[in-house]
Coordinates of C-alpha atoms in Angstrom, one line a residue:
M1 CA 0.0 -0.1 -0.1
W2 CA 1.3 3.0 -1.4
P3 CA 1.5 6.1 1.7
L4 CA -1.0 8.9 1.8
F5 CA 1.9 11.5 2.8
T6 CA 5.1 11.9 3.9
L7 CA 7.6 14.3 5.9
N8 CA 11.1 12.8 4.1
R9 CA 10.9 15.7 1.5
P10 CA 13.1 19.3 1.6
M11 CA 10.5 21.5 0.9
V12 CA 9.0 20.5 3.3
W13 CA 11.0 21.0 6.0
L14 CA 12.1 24.4 4.4
G15 CA 8.7 24.8 4.7
L16 CA 9.0 24.3 8.1
L17 CA 11.7 26.1 8.7
G18 CA 10.4 29.2 7.3
V19 CA 7.4 29.0 10.2
A20 CA 9.1 28.7 13.0
A21 CA 11.2 31.3 11.1
L22 CA 8.6 34.1 11.1
P23 CA 7.9 35.6 14.2
W24 CA 11.5 36.3 14.5
A25 CA 11.2 38.1 11.2
S26 CA 12.4 41.6 11.9
G27 CA 12.7 43.3 7.8
V28 CA 10.4 43.1 5.3
G29 CA 12.5 41.2 2.7
V30 CA 14.1 38.1 6.1
R31 CA 9.5 38.0 6.0
L32 CA 9.7 37.7 2.5
T33 CA 11.9 35.3 1.5
T34 CA 10.4 32.9 5.3
L35 CA 6.7 33.7 3.3
L36 CA 7.7 31.9 -0.1
L37 CA 9.9 29.2 1.7
L38 CA 6.6 28.8 3.8
A39 CA 4.5 28.6 -0.4
L40 CA 7.2 26.9 -1.5
G41 CA 7.0 24.3 1.4
L42 CA 2.9 23.8 0.4
W43 CA 3.3 23.6 -3.4
D44 CA 5.3 20.6 -2.9
A45 CA 3.1 18.6 -0.4
W46 CA 0.0 19.3 -2.2
R47 CA 2.3 17.9 -5.1
V48 CA 3.4 15.0 -3.5
V49 CA 0.1 14.2 -2.0
R50 CA -1.7 14.8 -5.0
Q51 CA 1.2 12.3 -6.9
E52 CA -0.6 9.6 -4.4
H53 CA -3.8 10.3 -4.9
A54 CA -2.9 9.3 -8.6
R55 CA -1.3 6.0 -8.2
R56 CA -3.4 5.2 -4.7
A57 CA -6.0 5.6 -8.3
L58 CA -4.4 4.3 -11.0
G59 CA -3.8 1.0 -8.4
E60 CA -6.9 0.9 -8.1
Q61 CA -7.8 1.2 -11.3
V62 CA -5.7 -1.5 -12.3
M63 CA -7.2 -3.7 -9.7
L64 CA -10.5 -3.6 -11.0
S65 CA -9.8 -3.5 -14.8
S66 CA -7.6 -7.2 -14.1
E67 CA -8.9 -10.3 -15.2
D68 CA -7.7 -12.2 -12.7
G69 CA -9.8 -12.1 -9.1
I70 CA -8.5 -10.2 -6.9
M71 CA -9.1 -11.1 -2.5
I72 CA -7.2 -8.9 0.2
C73 CA -7.2 -9.7 3.9
D74 CA -6.8 -8.8 6.5
A75 CA -3.9 -10.6 9.1
R76 CA -6.6 -12.4 10.4
H77 CA -7.5 -14.3 7.1
R78 CA -10.5 -12.1 6.5
I79 CA -11.9 -10.8 3.7
L80 CA -11.8 -6.6 3.3
T81 CA -12.0 -6.3 -0.3
V82 CA -11.7 -8.1 -4.1
N83 CA -11.8 -7.0 -8.0
P84 CA -15.1 -7.3 -9.9
A85 CA -13.4 -10.3 -11.8
F86 CA -13.1 -12.0 -8.1
T87 CA -17.4 -11.6 -8.2
Q88 CA -17.6 -12.8 -12.3
I89 CA -15.4 -16.0 -11.5
T90 CA -17.5 -16.6 -7.9
G91 CA -20.4 -15.0 -8.0
Y92 CA -20.2 -13.4 -4.8
A93 CA -21.0 -9.5 -4.8
L94 CA -17.8 -7.7 -1.8
E95 CA -20.9 -7.5 0.6
E96 CA -21.6 -11.1 1.0
V97 CA -17.7 -11.8 1.4
R98 CA -16.8 -9.3 3.1
G99 CA -15.5 -10.4 7.2
Q100 CA -15.8 -13.6 5.7
D101 CA -13.0 -16.1 5.8
P102 CA -11.5 -17.2 2.4
S103 CA -12.5 -21.3 2.7
M104 CA -16.1 -20.1 2.2
L105 CA -15.0 -20.4 -1.5
S106 CA -13.2 -24.1 -1.3
A107 CA -14.6 -27.6 -3.1
G108 CA -14.0 -30.0 0.0
R109 CA -12.0 -31.9 -2.5
H110 CA -8.3 -31.5 -0.9
D111 CA -6.7 -33.3 2.4
K112 CA -5.9 -31.7 5.7
A113 CA -2.3 -32.6 4.3
F114 CA -2.7 -30.0 1.0
Y115 CA -3.9 -27.8 3.6
D116 CA -1.1 -28.6 5.5
R117 CA 1.5 -27.4 2.8
Y118 CA -0.5 -24.3 2.2
W119 CA 0.4 -23.2 5.7
E120 CA 3.0 -24.0 5.8
A121 CA 4.5 -22.2 2.6
L122 CA 2.5 -19.5 3.6
T123 CA 3.8 -19.0 6.7
S124 CA 7.1 -20.1 6.1
L125 CA 8.0 -18.1 2.0
G126 CA 5.6 -15.3 3.0
K127 CA 3.5 -16.8 -0.6
W128 CA 2.1 -20.0 -2.0
E129 CA 1.3 -20.6 -5.6
G130 CA -0.4 -24.1 -7.4
E131 CA -3.9 -25.6 -8.5
I132 CA -6.6 -25.7 -6.1
W133 CA -10.2 -26.5 -6.6
N134 CA -12.7 -23.7 -5.5
Q135 CA -16.8 -23.8 -5.7
R136 CA -18.8 -20.6 -7.5
K137 CA -22.3 -19.6 -6.2
Q138 CA -23.9 -21.6 -8.0
G139 CA -22.9 -25.2 -7.0
D140 CA -20.5 -26.2 -9.7
Q141 CA -16.7 -26.5 -8.7
Y142 CA -13.9 -25.5 -10.7
P143 CA -10.4 -25.1 -10.5
E144 CA -8.2 -22.5 -10.3
W145 CA -4.4 -21.6 -10.2
L146 CA -3.6 -19.4 -6.7
R147 CA -1.3 -16.8 -5.9
I148 CA -0.8 -15.6 -2.1
Q149 CA 0.9 -13.4 -0.7
A150 CA 1.3 -12.3 2.6
Y151 CA 2.5 -8.3 3.2
R152 CA 4.3 -7.2 6.3
G153 CA 3.5 -3.9 8.1
E154 CA 6.9 -1.2 9.2
N155 CA 6.4 -4.0 12.8
G156 CA 7.4 -6.9 10.6
K157 CA 3.7 -8.8 11.2
V158 CA 2.5 -9.4 8.4
S159 CA -0.8 -7.1 8.5
H160 CA -2.4 -8.4 4.6
Y161 CA -2.6 -11.2 3.0
V162 CA -2.9 -10.8 -1.1
G163 CA -4.9 -13.3 -2.8
L164 CA -4.9 -13.7 -6.9
F165 CA -6.6 -16.1 -8.7
T166 CA -7.2 -17.3 -13.1
D167 CA -10.5 -19.5 -13.5
I168 CA -8.1 -22.6 -15.2
S169 CA -11.6 -24.5 -15.8
R170 CA -11.0 -23.7 -19.7
H171 CA -7.3 -24.9 -20.0
K172 CA -8.1 -28.5 -18.1
A173 CA -10.7 -29.0 -20.8
R174 CA -8.5 -28.4 -23.2
E175 CA -5.9 -30.8 -21.5
Q176 CA -8.2 -33.0 -21.3
D177 CA -9.4 -32.4 -25.3
M178 CA -5.8 -32.7 -26.5
R179 CA -5.7 -36.4 -24.1
R180 CA -9.1 -37.3 -25.9
I181 CA -7.3 -36.6 -29.3
G182 CA -4.0 -37.8 -28.1
F183 CA -5.7 -41.8 -27.0
E184 CA -8.7 -41.7 -28.6
D185 CA -9.6 -42.5 -32.5
P186 CA -12.1 -39.1 -32.8
L187 CA -14.3 -40.7 -35.4
T188 CA -16.0 -43.7 -33.1
G189 CA -14.6 -42.6 -30.2
L190 CA -13.1 -45.7 -28.6
P191 CA -9.9 -46.1 -27.7
N192 CA -6.6 -45.3 -30.9
R193 CA -3.7 -48.0 -31.3
R194 CA -1.9 -45.7 -28.6
R195 CA -4.5 -45.8 -26.0
L196 CA -4.7 -49.9 -26.6
H197 CA -1.4 -50.6 -26.1
D198 CA -0.9 -48.7 -23.1
L199 CA -4.6 -51.0 -21.7
L200 CA -2.8 -54.6 -23.3
S201 CA 0.2 -53.5 -21.0
S202 CA -2.0 -52.6 -18.0
R203 CA -4.4 -55.9 -19.0
L204 CA -1.1 -58.2 -19.0
R205 CA 0.6 -57.4 -15.9
H206 CA -2.5 -57.8 -14.2
L207 CA -3.6 -60.9 -15.4
R208 CA -4.5 -63.6 -12.3
A209 CA -3.4 -67.1 -12.3
G210 CA -5.8 -69.7 -14.3
E211 CA -6.6 -66.3 -15.9
G212 CA -6.1 -65.8 -20.2
L213 CA -6.6 -62.3 -22.4
D214 CA -8.3 -63.3 -25.9
M215 CA -6.8 -60.3 -28.6
A216 CA -8.1 -60.0 -32.5
L217 CA -7.1 -57.9 -34.4
I218 CA -10.0 -57.5 -37.3
D219 CA -9.8 -56.1 -40.6
I220 CA -13.1 -55.8 -42.5
D221 CA -13.1 -56.9 -46.5
G222 CA -13.3 -54.2 -49.3
F223 CA -14.2 -51.7 -46.9
K224 CA -12.7 -48.8 -50.2
A225 CA -15.6 -50.5 -52.5
I226 CA -18.1 -49.7 -49.8
N227 CA -16.9 -46.0 -50.0
D228 CA -17.0 -45.8 -53.5
A229 CA -20.4 -46.4 -53.8
M230 CA -22.1 -44.9 -51.0
G231 CA -19.7 -42.3 -50.7
V232 CA -17.1 -41.4 -47.5
E233 CA -19.6 -40.1 -44.9
A234 CA -22.0 -43.1 -45.0
G235 CA -18.4 -45.0 -44.4
D236 CA -17.7 -43.3 -41.1
R237 CA -21.4 -44.1 -40.3
L238 CA -20.9 -47.7 -40.7
L239 CA -17.6 -47.2 -39.4
S240 CA -19.1 -45.9 -36.3
R241 CA -21.5 -48.5 -35.5
F242 CA -19.6 -51.2 -36.0
G243 CA -17.6 -49.7 -33.6
Q244 CA -20.3 -49.5 -31.2
R245 CA -21.6 -53.7 -32.4
L246 CA -18.1 -54.6 -31.2
A247 CA -18.1 -52.6 -28.6
R248 CA -22.0 -54.0 -27.2
Q249 CA -20.2 -57.9 -28.0
V250 CA -17.5 -57.4 -26.0
A251 CA -18.7 -55.9 -22.5
G252 CA -16.4 -55.7 -19.5
G253 CA -13.5 -56.0 -22.8
V254 CA -11.0 -53.2 -24.6
V255 CA -12.3 -52.3 -27.7
G256 CA -10.3 -49.8 -30.7
R257 CA -9.7 -49.0 -33.9
L258 CA -6.2 -49.3 -35.0
G259 CA -6.8 -47.3 -38.2
G260 CA -8.6 -47.0 -41.8
D261 CA -11.0 -50.3 -41.1
E262 CA -8.8 -52.1 -38.2
F263 CA -10.3 -52.8 -35.0
M264 CA -9.0 -55.1 -31.8
V265 CA -10.5 -56.7 -29.2
I266 CA -9.2 -57.8 -25.6
R267 CA -11.0 -59.4 -23.6
T268 CA -10.1 -61.3 -20.2
T269 CA -11.5 -64.4 -19.3
N270 CA -11.1 -67.6 -17.0
F271 CA -12.3 -69.8 -20.2
D272 CA -10.2 -71.5 -22.3
D273 CA -13.1 -70.6 -25.7
H274 CA -10.4 -68.4 -28.1
D275 CA -11.8 -70.3 -31.1
T276 CA -15.2 -70.0 -29.9
W277 CA -15.2 -66.4 -29.1
V278 CA -13.3 -65.7 -32.5
A279 CA -16.4 -67.7 -34.3
G280 CA -18.8 -65.3 -32.1
L281 CA -17.7 -62.4 -33.2
C282 CA -17.5 -63.3 -37.3
E283 CA -21.3 -64.2 -36.3
H284 CA -21.9 -61.6 -34.6
L285 CA -20.4 -58.4 -36.7
T286 CA -21.3 -60.1 -39.9
A287 CA -24.9 -59.5 -39.0
P288 CA -26.4 -56.8 -42.0
F289 CA -26.3 -53.4 -40.9
E290 CA -29.3 -51.3 -42.1
Q291 CA -27.8 -47.9 -43.5
D292 CA -29.6 -45.8 -46.2
G293 CA -32.5 -48.1 -46.7
Q294 CA -29.9 -50.1 -47.7
S295 CA -29.0 -54.3 -46.1
L296 CA -25.3 -54.6 -46.1
R297 CA -23.5 -57.7 -44.7
L298 CA -20.1 -57.2 -44.3
G299 CA -16.7 -59.6 -44.2
L300 CA -14.2 -60.0 -41.9
T301 CA -10.0 -61.4 -41.4
V302 CA -9.5 -61.9 -38.3
G303 CA -6.4 -62.4 -36.8
S304 CA -5.9 -63.7 -33.3
C305 CA -3.5 -64.8 -30.7
R306 CA -3.9 -65.7 -27.2
A307 CA -1.8 -64.6 -23.6
P308 CA 0.1 -65.9 -22.1
D309 CA 0.3 -69.2 -24.8
D310 CA 1.7 -66.8 -27.6
G311 CA 3.7 -64.3 -25.2
R312 CA 3.6 -61.4 -22.1
D313 CA 4.8 -58.2 -24.0
S314 CA 2.2 -56.3 -25.4
N315 CA 4.7 -55.3 -28.3
V316 CA 5.2 -59.2 -29.1
L317 CA 1.5 -59.6 -29.4
L318 CA 0.6 -56.7 -31.7
Q319 CA 3.3 -57.8 -33.8
R320 CA 1.9 -61.2 -33.8
L321 CA -1.7 -60.1 -33.6
E322 CA -0.3 -58.3 -37.5
S323 CA 1.6 -61.6 -38.1
A324 CA -1.9 -64.0 -38.2
L325 CA -4.0 -61.0 -39.6
Y326 CA -1.4 -60.7 -42.6
S327 CA -1.7 -64.7 -43.1
A328 CA -5.0 -65.0 -42.5
K329 CA -5.5 -62.4 -45.9
R330 CA -3.3 -64.3 -47.7
H331 CA -5.5 -67.1 -47.5
G332 CA -8.2 -65.1 -48.6
R333 CA -10.8 -62.6 -47.0
N334 CA -13.2 -62.9 -44.9
H335 CA -11.0 -65.9 -43.0
H336 CA -9.8 -66.3 -39.2
K337 CA -6.2 -67.0 -38.3
R338 CA -5.4 -68.0 -34.6
F339 CA -1.4 -66.7 -34.6
Q340 CA 0.8 -69.9 -35.0
P341 CA 4.6 -70.1 -34.1
A342 CA 5.5 -70.9 -37.5
L343 CA 3.8 -67.6 -38.2
D344 CA 7.5 -66.0 -36.9
E345 CA 9.8 -67.5 -39.0
P346 CA 8.7 -66.0 -42.1
G347 CA 7.9 -62.7 -40.8
D348 CA 11.7 -62.1 -39.3
R349 CA 13.5 -62.9 -42.2
Q350 CA 11.0 -60.8 -44.1
L351 CA 12.3 -58.0 -41.7
E352 CA 16.0 -59.2 -42.5
L353 CA 15.6 -59.1 -46.3
V354 CA 13.9 -56.2 -46.0
N355 CA 17.5 -54.4 -43.4
D356 CA 19.6 -56.4 -46.1
L357 CA 17.9 -55.3 -49.6
R358 CA 18.1 -51.1 -47.8
A359 CA 21.8 -52.4 -47.6
A360 CA 21.9 -53.4 -50.7
L361 CA 20.9 -50.3 -52.2
A362 CA 22.8 -48.4 -50.4
H363 CA 25.9 -49.5 -51.0
G364 CA 25.4 -50.6 -54.5
D365 CA 27.8 -53.6 -54.8
Q366 CA 25.0 -56.5 -54.9
L367 CA 22.7 -55.2 -56.7
E368 CA 23.1 -56.8 -60.7
L369 CA 21.5 -56.3 -64.2
H370 CA 21.1 -59.8 -66.5
Y371 CA 20.6 -59.5 -69.9
Q372 CA 17.6 -61.5 -71.6
T373 CA 17.4 -61.3 -75.1
Q374 CA 14.9 -60.6 -77.7
H375 CA 15.1 -62.3 -80.8
S376 CA 13.2 -61.5 -84.7
L377 CA 11.4 -65.3 -85.8
K378 CA 11.9 -63.9 -89.6
D379 CA 15.8 -64.3 -88.9
G380 CA 16.9 -65.3 -85.7
S381 CA 18.4 -61.5 -85.7
L382 CA 19.5 -59.7 -81.3
V383 CA 16.6 -56.8 -82.0
G384 CA 16.5 -55.8 -78.1
M385 CA 17.2 -57.1 -74.5
E386 CA 15.4 -57.1 -70.6
A387 CA 17.4 -55.8 -68.1
L388 CA 16.1 -57.5 -64.5
M389 CA 18.0 -57.0 -61.5
R390 CA 19.5 -60.0 -59.6
W391 CA 20.8 -59.5 -55.8
R392 CA 23.6 -61.4 -55.1
H393 CA 23.3 -62.2 -51.3
P394 CA 26.1 -61.8 -49.3
R395 CA 24.6 -65.0 -46.7
L396 CA 21.9 -66.4 -48.3
G397 CA 23.2 -66.3 -52.0
M398 CA 21.3 -65.4 -55.2
V399 CA 18.1 -64.3 -54.2
S400 CA 15.1 -65.0 -56.6
P401 CA 13.1 -61.5 -57.2
G402 CA 9.8 -62.9 -56.3
D403 CA 11.0 -63.2 -52.9
F404 CA 12.2 -59.5 -52.4
I405 CA 10.6 -57.6 -55.4
P406 CA 6.9 -58.0 -53.4
L407 CA 9.2 -57.3 -50.0
A408 CA 10.3 -53.7 -51.8
E409 CA 6.8 -52.7 -52.8
R410 CA 5.7 -53.4 -49.1
H411 CA 8.2 -51.4 -47.6
G412 CA 8.7 -48.8 -50.2
L413 CA 11.5 -49.7 -52.1
M414 CA 10.3 -49.8 -55.6
T415 CA 11.4 -46.4 -56.6
P416 CA 15.1 -46.2 -55.8
L417 CA 15.3 -49.4 -57.2
G418 CA 13.3 -48.9 -60.2
A419 CA 15.7 -45.4 -60.3
W420 CA 18.7 -48.2 -59.9
V421 CA 17.5 -49.8 -62.8
I422 CA 17.4 -47.5 -65.3
E423 CA 21.0 -45.6 -63.7
Q424 CA 22.3 -49.1 -65.1
A425 CA 21.0 -49.9 -67.9
V426 CA 21.8 -46.2 -69.7
S427 CA 25.2 -46.5 -67.7
Q428 CA 25.9 -50.4 -69.3
L429 CA 24.0 -48.6 -73.3
A430 CA 27.1 -46.1 -72.9
R431 CA 30.0 -48.7 -72.7
W432 CA 28.1 -50.6 -75.4
Q433 CA 28.1 -47.8 -77.3
Q434 CA 31.5 -46.7 -76.8
A435 CA 33.3 -49.9 -77.7
G436 CA 30.8 -49.3 -81.0
L437 CA 29.0 -52.6 -80.3
P438 CA 25.6 -52.8 -82.3
R439 CA 23.0 -50.6 -80.9
V440 CA 19.9 -52.6 -79.2
P441 CA 17.3 -51.4 -77.4
V442 CA 17.3 -52.6 -73.3
W443 CA 13.7 -52.4 -72.4
V444 CA 13.8 -51.8 -68.5
N445 CA 10.2 -52.5 -65.8
I446 CA 8.4 -49.8 -64.8
S447 CA 6.8 -50.2 -61.3
A448 CA 3.9 -47.9 -60.3
L449 CA 5.5 -46.2 -57.5
Q450 CA 7.6 -44.8 -60.1
L451 CA 4.6 -43.6 -62.1
I452 CA 2.7 -42.1 -59.2
Q453 CA 6.3 -40.3 -57.9
G454 CA 5.6 -37.6 -61.0
D455 CA 8.7 -37.0 -61.5
L456 CA 10.0 -40.2 -63.9
E457 CA 9.9 -38.6 -67.5
S458 CA 12.7 -35.5 -65.5
R459 CA 14.9 -38.5 -64.0
I460 CA 14.7 -40.8 -67.3
S461 CA 15.6 -37.2 -69.5
A462 CA 18.2 -36.6 -66.8
C463 CA 20.2 -40.0 -67.0
L464 CA 20.5 -40.3 -70.6
A465 CA 21.7 -36.9 -70.7
R466 CA 24.5 -37.6 -68.4
Y467 CA 25.5 -40.3 -70.1
K468 CA 25.1 -39.4 -73.5
V469 CA 22.7 -42.0 -74.7
P470 CA 19.4 -41.3 -77.3
P471 CA 16.4 -42.1 -76.1
Q472 CA 15.5 -44.7 -78.5
L473 CA 17.4 -46.6 -76.9
L474 CA 16.2 -47.4 -74.1
G475 CA 12.1 -49.4 -73.4
L476 CA 9.8 -48.9 -71.1
E477 CA 7.6 -51.9 -69.9
L478 CA 4.7 -51.1 -68.4
T479 CA 2.5 -53.9 -67.2
E480 CA -1.5 -53.4 -67.3
S481 CA -2.0 -52.8 -63.8
V482 CA 0.5 -50.6 -63.6
L483 CA -1.5 -48.6 -66.5
L484 CA -5.1 -48.3 -65.2
D485 CA -3.6 -47.7 -61.6
E486 CA -5.9 -45.0 -60.3
R487 CA -3.1 -43.4 -58.2
A488 CA -1.1 -43.1 -60.9
G489 CA -3.4 -40.5 -62.2
D490 CA -4.1 -40.3 -66.1
V491 CA -0.8 -42.1 -68.1
Y492 CA -2.1 -40.9 -71.3
P493 CA -0.4 -37.2 -71.4
R494 CA 3.3 -39.1 -69.9
M495 CA 3.1 -42.0 -71.5
T496 CA 2.5 -39.6 -75.1
S497 CA 4.9 -37.1 -73.6
L498 CA 7.9 -40.1 -72.6
R499 CA 7.2 -41.6 -76.8
D500 CA 7.6 -38.4 -78.0
K501 CA 11.3 -38.7 -76.2
G502 CA 12.0 -40.8 -78.3
H503 CA 11.0 -43.8 -76.7
Q504 CA 9.0 -47.3 -77.2
I505 CA 6.6 -48.1 -74.8
A506 CA 5.2 -52.2 -74.3
I507 CA 2.8 -53.7 -71.8
D508 CA 3.9 -56.2 -69.7
D509 CA 3.1 -59.5 -69.2
F510 CA -0.1 -58.8 -71.4
G511 CA -3.4 -61.3 -70.4
T512 CA -3.1 -61.8 -67.0
G513 CA -4.4 -58.4 -66.6
Y514 CA -7.8 -56.2 -67.2
S515 CA -6.3 -56.7 -70.8
S516 CA -8.9 -53.2 -72.2
L517 CA -9.1 -53.2 -76.2
S518 CA -9.8 -49.2 -75.0
Y519 CA -6.9 -48.4 -73.7
L520 CA -4.9 -50.3 -76.1
K521 CA -6.5 -48.6 -78.7
R522 CA -6.2 -44.9 -76.7
L523 CA -2.3 -45.6 -75.3
P524 CA 0.5 -44.9 -77.5
V525 CA 1.5 -48.2 -77.2
D526 CA 4.3 -50.0 -79.6
K527 CA 4.3 -53.9 -78.3
L528 CA 1.8 -56.1 -76.5
K529 CA 4.5 -58.8 -74.3
L530 CA 2.3 -61.9 -74.8
D531 CA 2.4 -63.3 -71.2
R532 CA 4.7 -66.9 -71.0
A533 CA 1.2 -68.1 -69.5
F534 CA -0.2 -68.3 -73.1
V535 CA 3.0 -70.2 -74.6
R536 CA 4.0 -73.1 -71.6
A537 CA 1.1 -75.5 -73.7
L538 CA 1.4 -74.7 -76.7
P539 CA 1.6 -75.8 -79.4
D540 CA -0.6 -78.7 -78.0
D541 CA -3.2 -77.0 -75.7
R542 CA -6.3 -75.7 -78.5
A543 CA -7.4 -73.0 -75.7
D544 CA -4.0 -71.4 -75.5
A545 CA -3.4 -71.5 -79.5
A546 CA -6.5 -69.6 -80.0
I547 CA -5.5 -66.9 -77.6
V548 CA -2.5 -66.5 -79.4
G549 CA -3.8 -66.3 -82.6
A550 CA -6.5 -64.1 -81.6
V551 CA -3.5 -62.1 -79.9
L552 CA -1.5 -61.9 -83.0
A553 CA -4.4 -61.0 -84.9
M554 CA -5.4 -57.8 -83.2
A555 CA -2.4 -56.7 -82.5
K556 CA -1.4 -56.9 -86.2
G557 CA -4.8 -54.7 -86.7
L558 CA -3.7 -52.1 -84.1
S559 CA 0.1 -52.1 -85.8
L560 CA 1.7 -53.3 -82.3
T561 CA 4.4 -55.7 -82.4
V562 CA 4.1 -58.7 -80.0
V563 CA 7.3 -60.3 -78.0
A564 CA 6.2 -64.0 -77.0
E565 CA 7.7 -64.2 -73.8
G566 CA 9.1 -68.2 -72.3
V567 CA 10.1 -70.3 -75.1
E568 CA 12.1 -72.4 -73.8
T569 CA 11.0 -75.4 -77.0
P570 CA 11.0 -75.4 -80.9
A571 CA 7.7 -76.7 -80.9
Q572 CA 6.9 -73.4 -79.0
R573 CA 9.2 -71.4 -82.0
D574 CA 7.8 -73.2 -85.1
F575 CA 4.5 -72.4 -83.6
L576 CA 4.6 -68.6 -82.9
R577 CA 6.3 -68.3 -86.6
K578 CA 3.6 -69.6 -88.1
Q579 CA 1.2 -67.7 -86.7
G580 CA 2.4 -64.4 -87.2
C581 CA 4.4 -63.4 -84.4
P582 CA 7.4 -61.3 -85.0
E583 CA 10.0 -61.5 -81.6
V584 CA 10.4 -64.4 -78.5
Q585 CA 12.4 -63.8 -75.7
G586 CA 13.1 -67.5 -73.9
F587 CA 15.4 -69.6 -72.5
L588 CA 15.6 -71.6 -76.0
F589 CA 17.9 -68.5 -77.1
S590 CA 19.3 -67.2 -74.0
R591 CA 18.2 -67.2 -70.7
P592 CA 19.2 -63.8 -68.4
V593 CA 22.8 -62.9 -68.3
P594 CA 25.2 -60.6 -66.9
S595 CA 26.6 -57.8 -69.6
G596 CA 30.2 -59.2 -70.1
E597 CA 28.5 -62.0 -72.0
I598 CA 26.3 -60.0 -73.8
D599 CA 29.7 -58.4 -75.0
A600 CA 30.4 -61.4 -76.7
R601 CA 26.6 -61.8 -78.6
L602 CA 26.4 -58.0 -79.7
R603 CA 30.1 -58.8 -81.3
Q604 CA 28.4 -62.2 -83.3
E605 CA 25.9 -59.1 -84.6
G606 CA 28.8 -58.3 -86.9
T607 CA 29.4 -61.0 -88.3
G608 CA 26.3 -62.9 -88.2
V609 CA 22.9 -63.5 -85.8
Y610 CA 23.1 -65.7 -82.8
S611 CA 20.1 -68.1 -83.5
G612 CA 19.4 -69.5 -80.1
D613 CA 20.8 -72.9 -80.3
G614 CA 24.4 -72.1 -79.8
A615 CA 25.5 -71.4 -83.7
A616 CA 25.0 -68.1 -85.4
I617 CA 23.2 -67.9 -88.6
A618 CA 23.6 -65.6 -91.1
P619 CA 20.9 -63.2 -92.4
A620 CA 18.4 -64.7 -94.1

């Protein structure tokens, strides 16, 4: 509190001195001087009083306008005054609380130990700060952040206590919202993956003797088709209803949503009826849902496991749940699979292979390109080569592409692998070009992810420019599924751009995908690679023979070249030649071989043509 007035002022003392000297002043000049000193003292005293008054008014104005509640108590903890913010927060006016103990506001949430610590800090330190729960006049309770300061008089004793507090109920509500966002799925209100992990760990810790923990990971089959047909909003409503039905079915258990259309269920049980329980879940959940006038019956794929039989660690159990679900998906949709120890072995091997593949990409010394030649059936001449990736693992030896390519697709490694193949193929073309060997196009496979990434064209152009290789020597093979992959967008202008630059474009594995004649007519394609599945049984299989004849006739009408893959016998070669197939590729002519072996075959092109049976034949 500021004092109203103080005598500790030089001008005031001069004025008092003038008053004391005035009766003894004899001369007019002395009297005038004394009166002047008195006037100056009075003026200074008046100025000080006005300043102190202004400061006090400012303090009162700050107190009135503060958004924090302010409460001033005397030494006996009786309320003397409060500000408007106090009334706004608590609902009590000054007349209702003056002379009252602040404990009248207590919500009763704190125990004796809390208040003992409160008084100990206030007595020893003269202040206390912390969160405390109080009660408004209307009866509702709220949290506030309270700061109490003790003020002492000249005698050193406490004369007043000043408390400032802020209503933090909104802040606490935001904290709860953030906690809910961190632990709850916003669509269904069920626990999310993070919360499920905590709940699983808690239930594992509290398992008693003879108890087990049943877990199931549920994936809704074909949910994307529901979203496409009914819209995302309807799909979200269906997911919410699915979660509610699941929660009702396992009352007392834990139900959560991991994301997308995957849900997880945990129950503690004394019964050894795991398979029966999962079957009951599936039966209940596949009952029809009535939505927007339609009756929807969902298909479910479920992976399950049981603790402690399948593990006691939450991370291990979650991993084994996913292994079981993945195994169930591989065996077909609408299927249930319980975890078996054997499922861990492929998973561990796959994880090891993925890590090794990343290392191989980083160092580049294990990956190789082999080349399988393509030949004209008219004269046996070498007309092209397909670049095929090989992985020479330091411990496992040669790893089949059938093993590591699906892993690369699943773990996002196809884009760097595809870029490596293009780089190696173009650099090899440059070496053959510098050696003066015949120029033969090399074909590389393009994955959907390379198209989706969006910078395939610029990467290829930059690589060709760096090695000074013409684009006509680099052919691009795309599968039918890549051409129709919605994630890649409209591939027509991109393929047109690549073809305009000089690249030839082929459709690989033709006949095994969607085989739409409309895109063959529209897309800028140069070649069709007839899949080996239609060549394997030639010439004896009448159905395959009819399909091959039809494809060749269609390609001729569209001015497309056909390359038949998988030609392994002279009978197959002769049949394809009679049917008018222009080009072939297969073991009869060459297995995929390293670039060093291709060098010799390219040199043979100067004197003769490689026929595929080990002899060079003269061009027809």
